[in-house]
Each structure stands twice: as structure tokens, then as C-alpha cells.
JSON list of C-alpha atoms in Angstrom, two decimals:
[
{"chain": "A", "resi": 5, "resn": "UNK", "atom": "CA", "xyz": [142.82, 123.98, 139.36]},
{"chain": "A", "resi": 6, "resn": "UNK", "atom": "CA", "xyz": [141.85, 127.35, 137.02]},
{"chain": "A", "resi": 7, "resn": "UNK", "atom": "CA", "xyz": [141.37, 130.33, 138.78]},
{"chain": "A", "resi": 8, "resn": "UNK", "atom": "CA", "xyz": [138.95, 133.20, 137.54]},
{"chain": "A", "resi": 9, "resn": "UNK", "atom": "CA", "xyz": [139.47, 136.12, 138.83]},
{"chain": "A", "resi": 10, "resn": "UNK", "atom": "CA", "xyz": [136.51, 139.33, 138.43]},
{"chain": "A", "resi": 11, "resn": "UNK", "atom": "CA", "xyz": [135.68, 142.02, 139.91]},
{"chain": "A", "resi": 12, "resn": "UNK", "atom": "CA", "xyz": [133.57, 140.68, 142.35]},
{"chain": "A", "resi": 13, "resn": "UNK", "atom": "CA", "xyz": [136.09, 137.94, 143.45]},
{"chain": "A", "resi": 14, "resn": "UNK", "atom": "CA", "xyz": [137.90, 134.80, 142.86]},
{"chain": "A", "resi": 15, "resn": "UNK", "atom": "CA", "xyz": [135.94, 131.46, 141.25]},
{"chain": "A", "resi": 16, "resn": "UNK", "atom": "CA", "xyz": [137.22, 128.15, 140.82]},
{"chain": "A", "resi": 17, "resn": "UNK", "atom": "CA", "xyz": [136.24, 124.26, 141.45]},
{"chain": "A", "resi": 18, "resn": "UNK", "atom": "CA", "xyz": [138.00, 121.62, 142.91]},
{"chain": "A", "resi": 19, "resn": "UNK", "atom": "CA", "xyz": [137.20, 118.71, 145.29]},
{"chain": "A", "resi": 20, "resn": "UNK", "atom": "CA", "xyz": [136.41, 119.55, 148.54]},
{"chain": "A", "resi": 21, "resn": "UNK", "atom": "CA", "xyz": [138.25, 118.24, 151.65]},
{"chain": "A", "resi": 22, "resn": "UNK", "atom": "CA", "xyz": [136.48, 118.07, 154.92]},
{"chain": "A", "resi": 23, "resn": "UNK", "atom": "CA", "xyz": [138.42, 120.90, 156.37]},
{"chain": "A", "resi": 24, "resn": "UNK", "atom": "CA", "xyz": [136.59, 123.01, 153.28]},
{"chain": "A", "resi": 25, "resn": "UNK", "atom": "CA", "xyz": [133.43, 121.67, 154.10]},
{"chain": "A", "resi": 26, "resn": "UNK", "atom": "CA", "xyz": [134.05, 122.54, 157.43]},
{"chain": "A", "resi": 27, "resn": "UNK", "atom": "CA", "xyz": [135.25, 126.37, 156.62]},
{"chain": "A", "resi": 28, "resn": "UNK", "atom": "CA", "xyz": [131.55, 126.61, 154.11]},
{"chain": "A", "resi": 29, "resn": "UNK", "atom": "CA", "xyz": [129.57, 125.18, 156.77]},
{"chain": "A", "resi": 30, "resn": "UNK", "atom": "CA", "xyz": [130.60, 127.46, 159.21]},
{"chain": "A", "resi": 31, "resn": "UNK", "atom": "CA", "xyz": [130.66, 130.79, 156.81]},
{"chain": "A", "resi": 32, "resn": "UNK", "atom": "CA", "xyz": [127.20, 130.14, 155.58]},
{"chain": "A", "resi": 33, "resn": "UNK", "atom": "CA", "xyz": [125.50, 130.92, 158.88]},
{"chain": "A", "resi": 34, "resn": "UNK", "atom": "CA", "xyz": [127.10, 134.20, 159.12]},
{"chain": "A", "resi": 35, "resn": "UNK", "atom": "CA", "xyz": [126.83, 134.84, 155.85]},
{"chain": "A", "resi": 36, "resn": "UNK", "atom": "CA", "xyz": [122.97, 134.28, 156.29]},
{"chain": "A", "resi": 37, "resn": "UNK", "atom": "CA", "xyz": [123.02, 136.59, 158.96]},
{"chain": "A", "resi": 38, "resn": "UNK", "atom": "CA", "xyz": [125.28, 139.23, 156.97]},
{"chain": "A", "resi": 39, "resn": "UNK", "atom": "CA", "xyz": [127.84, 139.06, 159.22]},
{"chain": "A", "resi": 40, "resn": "UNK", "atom": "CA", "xyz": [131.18, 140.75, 157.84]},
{"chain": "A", "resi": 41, "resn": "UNK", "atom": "CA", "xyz": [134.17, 138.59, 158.58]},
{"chain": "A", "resi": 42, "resn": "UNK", "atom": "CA", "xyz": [137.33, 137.40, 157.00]},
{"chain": "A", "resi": 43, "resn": "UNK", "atom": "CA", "xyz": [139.03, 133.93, 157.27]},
{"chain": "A", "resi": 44, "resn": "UNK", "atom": "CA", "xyz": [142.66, 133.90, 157.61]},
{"chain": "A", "resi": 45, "resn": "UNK", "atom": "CA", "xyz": [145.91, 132.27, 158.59]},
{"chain": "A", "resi": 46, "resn": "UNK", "atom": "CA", "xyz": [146.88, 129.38, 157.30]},
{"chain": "A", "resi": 47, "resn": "UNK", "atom": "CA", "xyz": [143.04, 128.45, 155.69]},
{"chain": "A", "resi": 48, "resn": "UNK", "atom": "CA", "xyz": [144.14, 131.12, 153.02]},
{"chain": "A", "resi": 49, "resn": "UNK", "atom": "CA", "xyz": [146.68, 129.05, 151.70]},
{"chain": "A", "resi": 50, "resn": "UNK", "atom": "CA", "xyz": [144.69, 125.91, 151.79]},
{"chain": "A", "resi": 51, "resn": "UNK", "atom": "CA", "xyz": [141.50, 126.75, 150.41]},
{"chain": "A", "resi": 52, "resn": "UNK", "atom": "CA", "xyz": [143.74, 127.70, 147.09]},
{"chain": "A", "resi": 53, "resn": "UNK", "atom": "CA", "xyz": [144.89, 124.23, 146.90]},
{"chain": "A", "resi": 54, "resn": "UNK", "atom": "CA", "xyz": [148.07, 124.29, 148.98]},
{"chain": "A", "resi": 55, "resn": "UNK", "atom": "CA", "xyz": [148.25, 120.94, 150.51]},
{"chain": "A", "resi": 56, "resn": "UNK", "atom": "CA", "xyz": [149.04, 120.73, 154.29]},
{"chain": "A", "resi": 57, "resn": "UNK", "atom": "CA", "xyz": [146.47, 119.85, 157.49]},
{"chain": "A", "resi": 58, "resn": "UNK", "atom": "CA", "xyz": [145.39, 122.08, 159.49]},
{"chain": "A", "resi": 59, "resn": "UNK", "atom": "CA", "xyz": [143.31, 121.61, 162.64]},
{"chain": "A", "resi": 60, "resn": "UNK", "atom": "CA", "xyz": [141.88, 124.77, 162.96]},
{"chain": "A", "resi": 61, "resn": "UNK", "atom": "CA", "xyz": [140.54, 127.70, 160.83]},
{"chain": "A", "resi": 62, "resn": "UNK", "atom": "CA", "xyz": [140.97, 131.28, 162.01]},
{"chain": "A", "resi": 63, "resn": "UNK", "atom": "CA", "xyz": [137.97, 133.64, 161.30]},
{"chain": "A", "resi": 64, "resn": "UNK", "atom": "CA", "xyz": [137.88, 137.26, 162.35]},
{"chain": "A", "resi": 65, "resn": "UNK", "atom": "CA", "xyz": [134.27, 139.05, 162.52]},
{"chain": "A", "resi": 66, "resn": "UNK", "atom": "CA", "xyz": [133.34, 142.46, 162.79]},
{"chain": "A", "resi": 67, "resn": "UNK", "atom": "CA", "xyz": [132.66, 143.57, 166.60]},
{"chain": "A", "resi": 68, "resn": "UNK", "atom": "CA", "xyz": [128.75, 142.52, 167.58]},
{"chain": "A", "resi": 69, "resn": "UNK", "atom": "CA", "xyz": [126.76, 143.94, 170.05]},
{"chain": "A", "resi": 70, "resn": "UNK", "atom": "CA", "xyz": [125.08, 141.50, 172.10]},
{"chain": "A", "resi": 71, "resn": "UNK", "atom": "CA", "xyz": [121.65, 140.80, 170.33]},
{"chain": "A", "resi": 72, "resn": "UNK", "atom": "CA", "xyz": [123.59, 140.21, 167.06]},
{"chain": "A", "resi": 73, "resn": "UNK", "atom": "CA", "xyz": [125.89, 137.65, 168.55]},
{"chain": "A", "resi": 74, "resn": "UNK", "atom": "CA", "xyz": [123.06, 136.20, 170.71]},
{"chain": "A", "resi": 75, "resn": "UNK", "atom": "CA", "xyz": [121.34, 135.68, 167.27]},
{"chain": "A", "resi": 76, "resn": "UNK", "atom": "CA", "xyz": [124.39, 134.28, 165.62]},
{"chain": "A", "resi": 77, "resn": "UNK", "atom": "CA", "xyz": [125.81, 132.14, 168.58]},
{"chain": "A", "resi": 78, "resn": "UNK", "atom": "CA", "xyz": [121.80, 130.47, 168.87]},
{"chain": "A", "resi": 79, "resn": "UNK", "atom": "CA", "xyz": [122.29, 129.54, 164.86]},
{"chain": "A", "resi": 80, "resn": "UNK", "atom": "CA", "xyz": [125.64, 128.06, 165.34]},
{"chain": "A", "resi": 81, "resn": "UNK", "atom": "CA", "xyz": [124.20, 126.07, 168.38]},
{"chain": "A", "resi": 82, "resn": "UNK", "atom": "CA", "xyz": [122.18, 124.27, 165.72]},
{"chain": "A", "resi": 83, "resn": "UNK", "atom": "CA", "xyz": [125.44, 123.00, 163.92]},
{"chain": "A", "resi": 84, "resn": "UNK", "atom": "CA", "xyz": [128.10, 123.50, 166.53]},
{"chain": "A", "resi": 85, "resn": "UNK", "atom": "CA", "xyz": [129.24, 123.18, 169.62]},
{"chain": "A", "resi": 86, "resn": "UNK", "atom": "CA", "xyz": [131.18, 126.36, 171.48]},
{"chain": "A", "resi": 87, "resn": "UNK", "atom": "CA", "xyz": [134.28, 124.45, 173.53]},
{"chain": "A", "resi": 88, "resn": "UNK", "atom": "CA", "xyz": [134.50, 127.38, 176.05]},
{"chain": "A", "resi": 89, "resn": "UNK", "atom": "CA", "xyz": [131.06, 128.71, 176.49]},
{"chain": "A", "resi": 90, "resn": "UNK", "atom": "CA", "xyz": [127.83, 126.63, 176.89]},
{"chain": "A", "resi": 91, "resn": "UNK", "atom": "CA", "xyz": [125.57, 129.55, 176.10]},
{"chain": "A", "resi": 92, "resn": "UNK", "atom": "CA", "xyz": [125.98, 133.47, 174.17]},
{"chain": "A", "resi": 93, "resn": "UNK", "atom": "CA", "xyz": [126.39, 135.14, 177.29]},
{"chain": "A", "resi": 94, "resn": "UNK", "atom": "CA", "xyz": [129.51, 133.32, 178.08]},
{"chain": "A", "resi": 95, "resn": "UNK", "atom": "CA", "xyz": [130.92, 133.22, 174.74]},
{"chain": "A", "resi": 96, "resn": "UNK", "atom": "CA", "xyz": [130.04, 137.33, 174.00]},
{"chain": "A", "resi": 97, "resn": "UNK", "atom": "CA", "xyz": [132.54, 137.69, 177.23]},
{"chain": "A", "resi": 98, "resn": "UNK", "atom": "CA", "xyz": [134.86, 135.89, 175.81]},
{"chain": "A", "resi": 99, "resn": "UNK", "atom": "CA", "xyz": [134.97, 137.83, 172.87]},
{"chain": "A", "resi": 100, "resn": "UNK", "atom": "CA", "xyz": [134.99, 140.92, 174.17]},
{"chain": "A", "resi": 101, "resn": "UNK", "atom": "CA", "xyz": [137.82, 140.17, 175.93]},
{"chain": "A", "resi": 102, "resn": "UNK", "atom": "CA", "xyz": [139.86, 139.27, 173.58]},
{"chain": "A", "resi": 103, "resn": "UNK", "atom": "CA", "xyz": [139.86, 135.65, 173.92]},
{"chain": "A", "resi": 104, "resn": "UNK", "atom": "CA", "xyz": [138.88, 133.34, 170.92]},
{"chain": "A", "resi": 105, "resn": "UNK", "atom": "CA", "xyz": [136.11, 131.22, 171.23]},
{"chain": "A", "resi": 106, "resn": "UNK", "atom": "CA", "xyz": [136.60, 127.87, 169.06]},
{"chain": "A", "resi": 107, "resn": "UNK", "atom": "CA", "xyz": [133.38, 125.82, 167.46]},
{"chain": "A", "resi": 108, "resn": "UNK", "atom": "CA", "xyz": [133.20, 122.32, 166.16]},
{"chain": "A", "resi": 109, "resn": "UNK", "atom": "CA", "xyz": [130.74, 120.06, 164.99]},
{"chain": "A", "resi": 110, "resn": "UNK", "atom": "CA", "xyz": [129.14, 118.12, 168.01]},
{"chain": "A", "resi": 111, "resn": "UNK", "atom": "CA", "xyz": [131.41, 115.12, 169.52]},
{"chain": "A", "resi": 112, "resn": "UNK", "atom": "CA", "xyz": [134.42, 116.24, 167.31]},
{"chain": "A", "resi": 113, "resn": "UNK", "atom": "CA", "xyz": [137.35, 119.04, 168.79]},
{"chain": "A", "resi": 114, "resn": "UNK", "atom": "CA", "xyz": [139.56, 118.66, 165.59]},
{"chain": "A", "resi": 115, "resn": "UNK", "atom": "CA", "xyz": [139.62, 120.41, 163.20]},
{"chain": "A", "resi": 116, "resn": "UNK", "atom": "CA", "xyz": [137.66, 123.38, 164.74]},
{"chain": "A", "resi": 117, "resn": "UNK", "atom": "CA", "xyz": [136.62, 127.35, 163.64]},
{"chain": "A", "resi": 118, "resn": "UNK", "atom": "CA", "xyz": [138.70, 129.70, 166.47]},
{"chain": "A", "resi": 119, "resn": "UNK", "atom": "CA", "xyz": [136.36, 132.86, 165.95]},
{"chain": "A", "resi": 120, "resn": "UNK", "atom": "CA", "xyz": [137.93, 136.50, 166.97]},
{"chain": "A", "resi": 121, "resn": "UNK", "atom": "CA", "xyz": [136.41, 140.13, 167.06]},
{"chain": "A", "resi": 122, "resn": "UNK", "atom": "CA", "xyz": [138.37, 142.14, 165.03]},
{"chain": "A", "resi": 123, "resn": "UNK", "atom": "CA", "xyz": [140.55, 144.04, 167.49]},
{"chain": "A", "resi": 124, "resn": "UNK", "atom": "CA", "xyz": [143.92, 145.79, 164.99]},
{"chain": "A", "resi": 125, "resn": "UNK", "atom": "CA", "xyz": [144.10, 148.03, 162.09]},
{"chain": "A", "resi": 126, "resn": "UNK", "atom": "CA", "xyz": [145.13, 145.30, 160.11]},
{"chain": "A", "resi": 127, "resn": "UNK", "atom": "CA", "xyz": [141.83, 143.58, 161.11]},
{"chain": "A", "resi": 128, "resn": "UNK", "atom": "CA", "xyz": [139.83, 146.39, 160.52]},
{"chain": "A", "resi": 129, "resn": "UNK", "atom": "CA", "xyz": [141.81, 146.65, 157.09]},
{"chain": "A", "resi": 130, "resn": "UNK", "atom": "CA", "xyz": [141.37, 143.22, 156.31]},
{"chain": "A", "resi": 131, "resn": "UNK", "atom": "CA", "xyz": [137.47, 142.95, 156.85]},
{"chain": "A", "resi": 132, "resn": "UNK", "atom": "CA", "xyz": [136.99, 146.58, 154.88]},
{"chain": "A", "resi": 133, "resn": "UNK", "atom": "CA", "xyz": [138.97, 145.04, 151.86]},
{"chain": "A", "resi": 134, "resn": "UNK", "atom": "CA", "xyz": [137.78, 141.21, 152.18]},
{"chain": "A", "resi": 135, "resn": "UNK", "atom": "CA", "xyz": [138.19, 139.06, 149.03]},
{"chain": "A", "resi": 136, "resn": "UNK", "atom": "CA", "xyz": [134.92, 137.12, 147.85]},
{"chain": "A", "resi": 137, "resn": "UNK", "atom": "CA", "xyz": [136.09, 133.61, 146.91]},
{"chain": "A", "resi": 138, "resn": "UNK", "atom": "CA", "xyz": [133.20, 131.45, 145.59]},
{"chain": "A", "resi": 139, "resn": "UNK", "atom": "CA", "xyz": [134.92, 127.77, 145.74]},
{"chain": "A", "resi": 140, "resn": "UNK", "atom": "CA", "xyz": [132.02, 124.98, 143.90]},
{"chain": "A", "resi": 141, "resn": "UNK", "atom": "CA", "xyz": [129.22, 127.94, 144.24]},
{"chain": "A", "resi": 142, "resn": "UNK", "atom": "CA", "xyz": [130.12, 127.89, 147.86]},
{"chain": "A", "resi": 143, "resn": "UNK", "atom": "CA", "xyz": [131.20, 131.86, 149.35]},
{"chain": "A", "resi": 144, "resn": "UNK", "atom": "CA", "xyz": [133.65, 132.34, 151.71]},
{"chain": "A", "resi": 145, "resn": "UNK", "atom": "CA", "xyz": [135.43, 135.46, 152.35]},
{"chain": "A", "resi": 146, "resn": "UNK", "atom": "CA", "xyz": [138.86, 135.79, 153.32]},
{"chain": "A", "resi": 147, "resn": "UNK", "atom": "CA", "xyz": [141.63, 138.83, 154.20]},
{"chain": "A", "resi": 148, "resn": "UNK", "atom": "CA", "xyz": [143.31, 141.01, 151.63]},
{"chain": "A", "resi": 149, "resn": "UNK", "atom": "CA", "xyz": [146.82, 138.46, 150.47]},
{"chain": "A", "resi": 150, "resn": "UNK", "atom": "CA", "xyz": [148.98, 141.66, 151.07]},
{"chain": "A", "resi": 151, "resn": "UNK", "atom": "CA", "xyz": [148.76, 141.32, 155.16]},
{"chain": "A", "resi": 152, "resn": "UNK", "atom": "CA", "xyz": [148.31, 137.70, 154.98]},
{"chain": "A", "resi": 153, "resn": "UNK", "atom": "CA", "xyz": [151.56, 137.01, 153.71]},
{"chain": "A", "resi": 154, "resn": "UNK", "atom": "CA", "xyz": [153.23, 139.66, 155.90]},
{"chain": "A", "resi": 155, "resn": "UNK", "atom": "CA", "xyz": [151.94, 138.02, 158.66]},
{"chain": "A", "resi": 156, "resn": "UNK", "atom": "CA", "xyz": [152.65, 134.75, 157.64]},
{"chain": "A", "resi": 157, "resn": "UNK", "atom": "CA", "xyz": [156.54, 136.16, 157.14]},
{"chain": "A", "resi": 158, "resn": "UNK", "atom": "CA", "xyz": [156.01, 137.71, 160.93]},
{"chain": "A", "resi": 159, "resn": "UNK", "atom": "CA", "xyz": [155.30, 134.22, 162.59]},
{"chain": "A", "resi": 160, "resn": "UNK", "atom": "CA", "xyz": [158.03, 132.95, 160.58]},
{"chain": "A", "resi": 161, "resn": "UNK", "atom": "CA", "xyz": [157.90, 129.42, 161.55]},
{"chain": "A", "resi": 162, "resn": "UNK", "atom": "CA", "xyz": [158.74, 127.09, 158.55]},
{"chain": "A", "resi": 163, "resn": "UNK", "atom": "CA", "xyz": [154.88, 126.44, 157.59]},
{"chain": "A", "resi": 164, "resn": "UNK", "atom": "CA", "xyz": [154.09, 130.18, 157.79]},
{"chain": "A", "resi": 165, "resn": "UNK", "atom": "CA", "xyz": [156.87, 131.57, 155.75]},
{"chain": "A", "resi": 166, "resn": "UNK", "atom": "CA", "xyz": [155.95, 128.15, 153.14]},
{"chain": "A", "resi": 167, "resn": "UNK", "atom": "CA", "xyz": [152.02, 129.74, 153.50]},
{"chain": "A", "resi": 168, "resn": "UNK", "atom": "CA", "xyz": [153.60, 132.93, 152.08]},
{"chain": "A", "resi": 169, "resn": "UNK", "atom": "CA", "xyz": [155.39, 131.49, 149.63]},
{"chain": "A", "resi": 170, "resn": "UNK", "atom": "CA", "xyz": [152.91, 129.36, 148.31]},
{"chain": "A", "resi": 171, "resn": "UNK", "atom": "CA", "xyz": [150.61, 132.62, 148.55]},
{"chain": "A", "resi": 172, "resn": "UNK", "atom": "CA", "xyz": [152.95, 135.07, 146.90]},
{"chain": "A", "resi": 173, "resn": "UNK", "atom": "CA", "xyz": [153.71, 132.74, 143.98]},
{"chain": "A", "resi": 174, "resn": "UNK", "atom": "CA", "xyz": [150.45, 131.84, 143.25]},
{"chain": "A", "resi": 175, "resn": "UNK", "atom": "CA", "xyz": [148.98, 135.50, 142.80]},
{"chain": "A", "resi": 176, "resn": "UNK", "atom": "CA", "xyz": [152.28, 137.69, 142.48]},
{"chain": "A", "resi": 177, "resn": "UNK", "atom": "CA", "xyz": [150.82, 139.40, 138.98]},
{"chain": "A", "resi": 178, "resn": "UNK", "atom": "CA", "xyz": [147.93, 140.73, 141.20]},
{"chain": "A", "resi": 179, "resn": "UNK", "atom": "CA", "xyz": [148.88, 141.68, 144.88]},
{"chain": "A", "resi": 180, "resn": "UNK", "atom": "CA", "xyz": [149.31, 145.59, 145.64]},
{"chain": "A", "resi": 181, "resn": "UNK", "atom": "CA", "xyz": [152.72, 146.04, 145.58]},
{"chain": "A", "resi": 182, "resn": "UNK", "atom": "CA", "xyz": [152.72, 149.17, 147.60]},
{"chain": "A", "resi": 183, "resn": "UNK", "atom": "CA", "xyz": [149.44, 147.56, 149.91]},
{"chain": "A", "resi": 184, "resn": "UNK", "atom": "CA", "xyz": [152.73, 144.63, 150.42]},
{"chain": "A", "resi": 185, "resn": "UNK", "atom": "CA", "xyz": [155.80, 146.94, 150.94]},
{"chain": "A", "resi": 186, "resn": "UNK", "atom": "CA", "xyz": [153.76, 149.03, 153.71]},
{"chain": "A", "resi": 187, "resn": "UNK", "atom": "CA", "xyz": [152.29, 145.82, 155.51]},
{"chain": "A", "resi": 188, "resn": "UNK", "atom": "CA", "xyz": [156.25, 144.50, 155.61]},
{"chain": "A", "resi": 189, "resn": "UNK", "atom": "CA", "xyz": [157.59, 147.87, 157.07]},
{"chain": "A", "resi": 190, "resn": "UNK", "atom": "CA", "xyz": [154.40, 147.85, 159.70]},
{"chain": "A", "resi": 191, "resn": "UNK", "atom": "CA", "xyz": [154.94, 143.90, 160.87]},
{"chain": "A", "resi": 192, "resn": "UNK", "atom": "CA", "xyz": [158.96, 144.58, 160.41]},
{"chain": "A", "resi": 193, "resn": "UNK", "atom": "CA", "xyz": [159.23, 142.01, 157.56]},
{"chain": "A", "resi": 194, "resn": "UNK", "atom": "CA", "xyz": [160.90, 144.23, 155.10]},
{"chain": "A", "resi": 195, "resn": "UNK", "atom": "CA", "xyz": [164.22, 141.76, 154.81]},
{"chain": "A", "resi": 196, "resn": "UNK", "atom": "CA", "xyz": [162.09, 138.65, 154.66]},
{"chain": "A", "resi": 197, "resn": "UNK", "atom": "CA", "xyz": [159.45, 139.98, 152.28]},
{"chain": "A", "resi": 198, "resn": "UNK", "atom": "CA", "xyz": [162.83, 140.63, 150.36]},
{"chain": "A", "resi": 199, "resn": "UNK", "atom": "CA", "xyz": [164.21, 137.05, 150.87]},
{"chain": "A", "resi": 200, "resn": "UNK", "atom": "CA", "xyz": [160.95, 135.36, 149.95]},
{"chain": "A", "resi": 201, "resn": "UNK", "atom": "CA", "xyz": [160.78, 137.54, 146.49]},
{"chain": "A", "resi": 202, "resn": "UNK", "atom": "CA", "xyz": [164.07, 135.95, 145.58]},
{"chain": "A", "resi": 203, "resn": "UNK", "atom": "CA", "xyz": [162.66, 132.38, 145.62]},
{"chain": "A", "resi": 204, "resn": "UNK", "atom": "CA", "xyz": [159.55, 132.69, 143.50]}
]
């Protein structure tokens, strides 16, 4: 797979697995609506080829009042199905509460979209610095690779720390050094950001 990197993003082509289809699906309707949001998690490793499964993909959006999600929950209704809430009013509590609402296609609960407000710094960070990728014409946007693989060192289960592996070897010549020091100190990964450096 060749990656292009501009100004304006990332660009490549590959074949597209149904989780991707999934992940364009979904972003199209709020990028139709000019939503701001960033995907992260595990997604961010995948959608650059890593290969693993996944049955979910994390997306963070900027905090909507209640006419813009009302507008936005009625267009996903036309694609997807909320597993919590069975209408906006339900699912903009939800939100606003800090509780992730998850959507699917109809009749199908895996692999799903688990959809947050942004609520940290690091979220507000993330969706001010999002990365444009455009993956067969298709664009997503996902979170700045600094935090993601800081986080990914935080959880530190075996997948996560192999997500920031993956992530850190992959685009190593191009991450913010200083952006990736400061996210480590903040999440308390300093030793494992450290570690991980030594195997790539």
C-alpha cells in the first residue's frame, strides 16, 4: 500500500474490508452535515492496513446542541439503527451524559460505530488537530497519531501496545516528537513510550 502524504492529509488505495465500508458509511453523513469528529482507537491502526478485527469503531464528535444532533441522529436513522435509544431525544441524553451511544446497520450489532461527545483535553486536542485521510476518494478523519499511540501505550493490553507499535513504525519520520513526549508524560507512559522506541 503507498502512502501520500500533503498538506491537506493522507491518500492512498487499497481494498476495502467491510469494517472500512462500515467506518465511510458512517463518516459520510456527518461529514454531509459538517460535523467535526475524529475516529480513533484501534480503527486508526486498521484503516492503515494493520490487520486485526475489530467489532467496533470509536468516533468522538464535537459537543451538539440539540437541533444539530436531532438533525444528525434523523439522517443516521435512514442507515442505522441506535442500540440504546429509539429516538434523538433519548440518544442526546445519553450523550450528554457521558455514555456512548453505539449504531449499526439494521438487523446487525457487530461490528458497530460507539459515538462519544468529546469530553477531555485530549479530545478537544484531537478534533482541533484531526488528520484528513482520503482512503479510495472516500474521507474520513481521524485523531492526531501522537495521543493515539499514547493512549494505546496507556490501555496497555497486548493489542493496544501492538496498535502503537504498528502506528509508531509506520509514520515515525513524521509524528511530533515533542506533541509525543508531552502526551507520554500527561497519560504516564514515559517508560513505555521508551520501551516501544527500542523495538521499531
Amino acid at each position: 500500500m503507498e502512502i501520500t502524504f500533503r498538506k491537506d492529509g493522507i491518500i492512498f488505495n487499497r481494498e476495502l474490508s467491510s469494517l472500512d465500508k462500515l467506518a465511510i458509511s458512517f463518516a459520510s453523513k456527518l461529514n454531509k452535515l459538517r460535523i467535526k469528529y475524529v475516529i480513533v482507537a484501534g480503527y486508526v491502526a486498521i484503516v492503515f492496513g494493520r490487520s486485526r478485527t475489530s467489532e467496533d469503531i470509536d468516533i468522538i464528535i464535537e459537543p451538539l446542541d440539540y437541533v444539530r444532533f436531532e438533525k444528525l441522529f434523523r439522517l443516521l436513522s435512514n442507515t442505522f439503527e441506535c442500540h440504546q435509544a429509539p429516538n434523538a431525544k433519548l440518544g442526546f441524553e445519553y450523550l450528554t451524559s457521558a455514555t456512548a451511544l453505539r449504531f449499526s446497520p439494521a438487523e446487525m450489532y457487530v461490528p458497530n460505530i460507539e459515538l462519544k461527545f468529546a469530553k477531555t483535553e485530549i479530545d478537544a486536542f484531537s478534533i482541533a488537530h484531526r488528520i484528513k485521510v482520503s482512503v479510495n476518494s472516500n474521507k474520513l478523519f481521524i485523531a492526531p497519531l501522537e495521543p493515539q499511540i499514547c493512549y494505546k501505550l496507556y490501555m496497555g493490553s497486548e493489542k493496544d501496545v501492538e496498535d502503537a507499535l504498528y502506528l509508531y513504525d509506520l509514520f515515525k519520520k513524521r509524528l511530533n516528537e515533542s506533541h509525543l513526549r508531552n502526551f507520554a508524560k500527561r497519560l504516564g507512559v514515559e517508560k513505555e513510550l521508551q520501551r516501544m522506541k527500542w523495538y521499531v
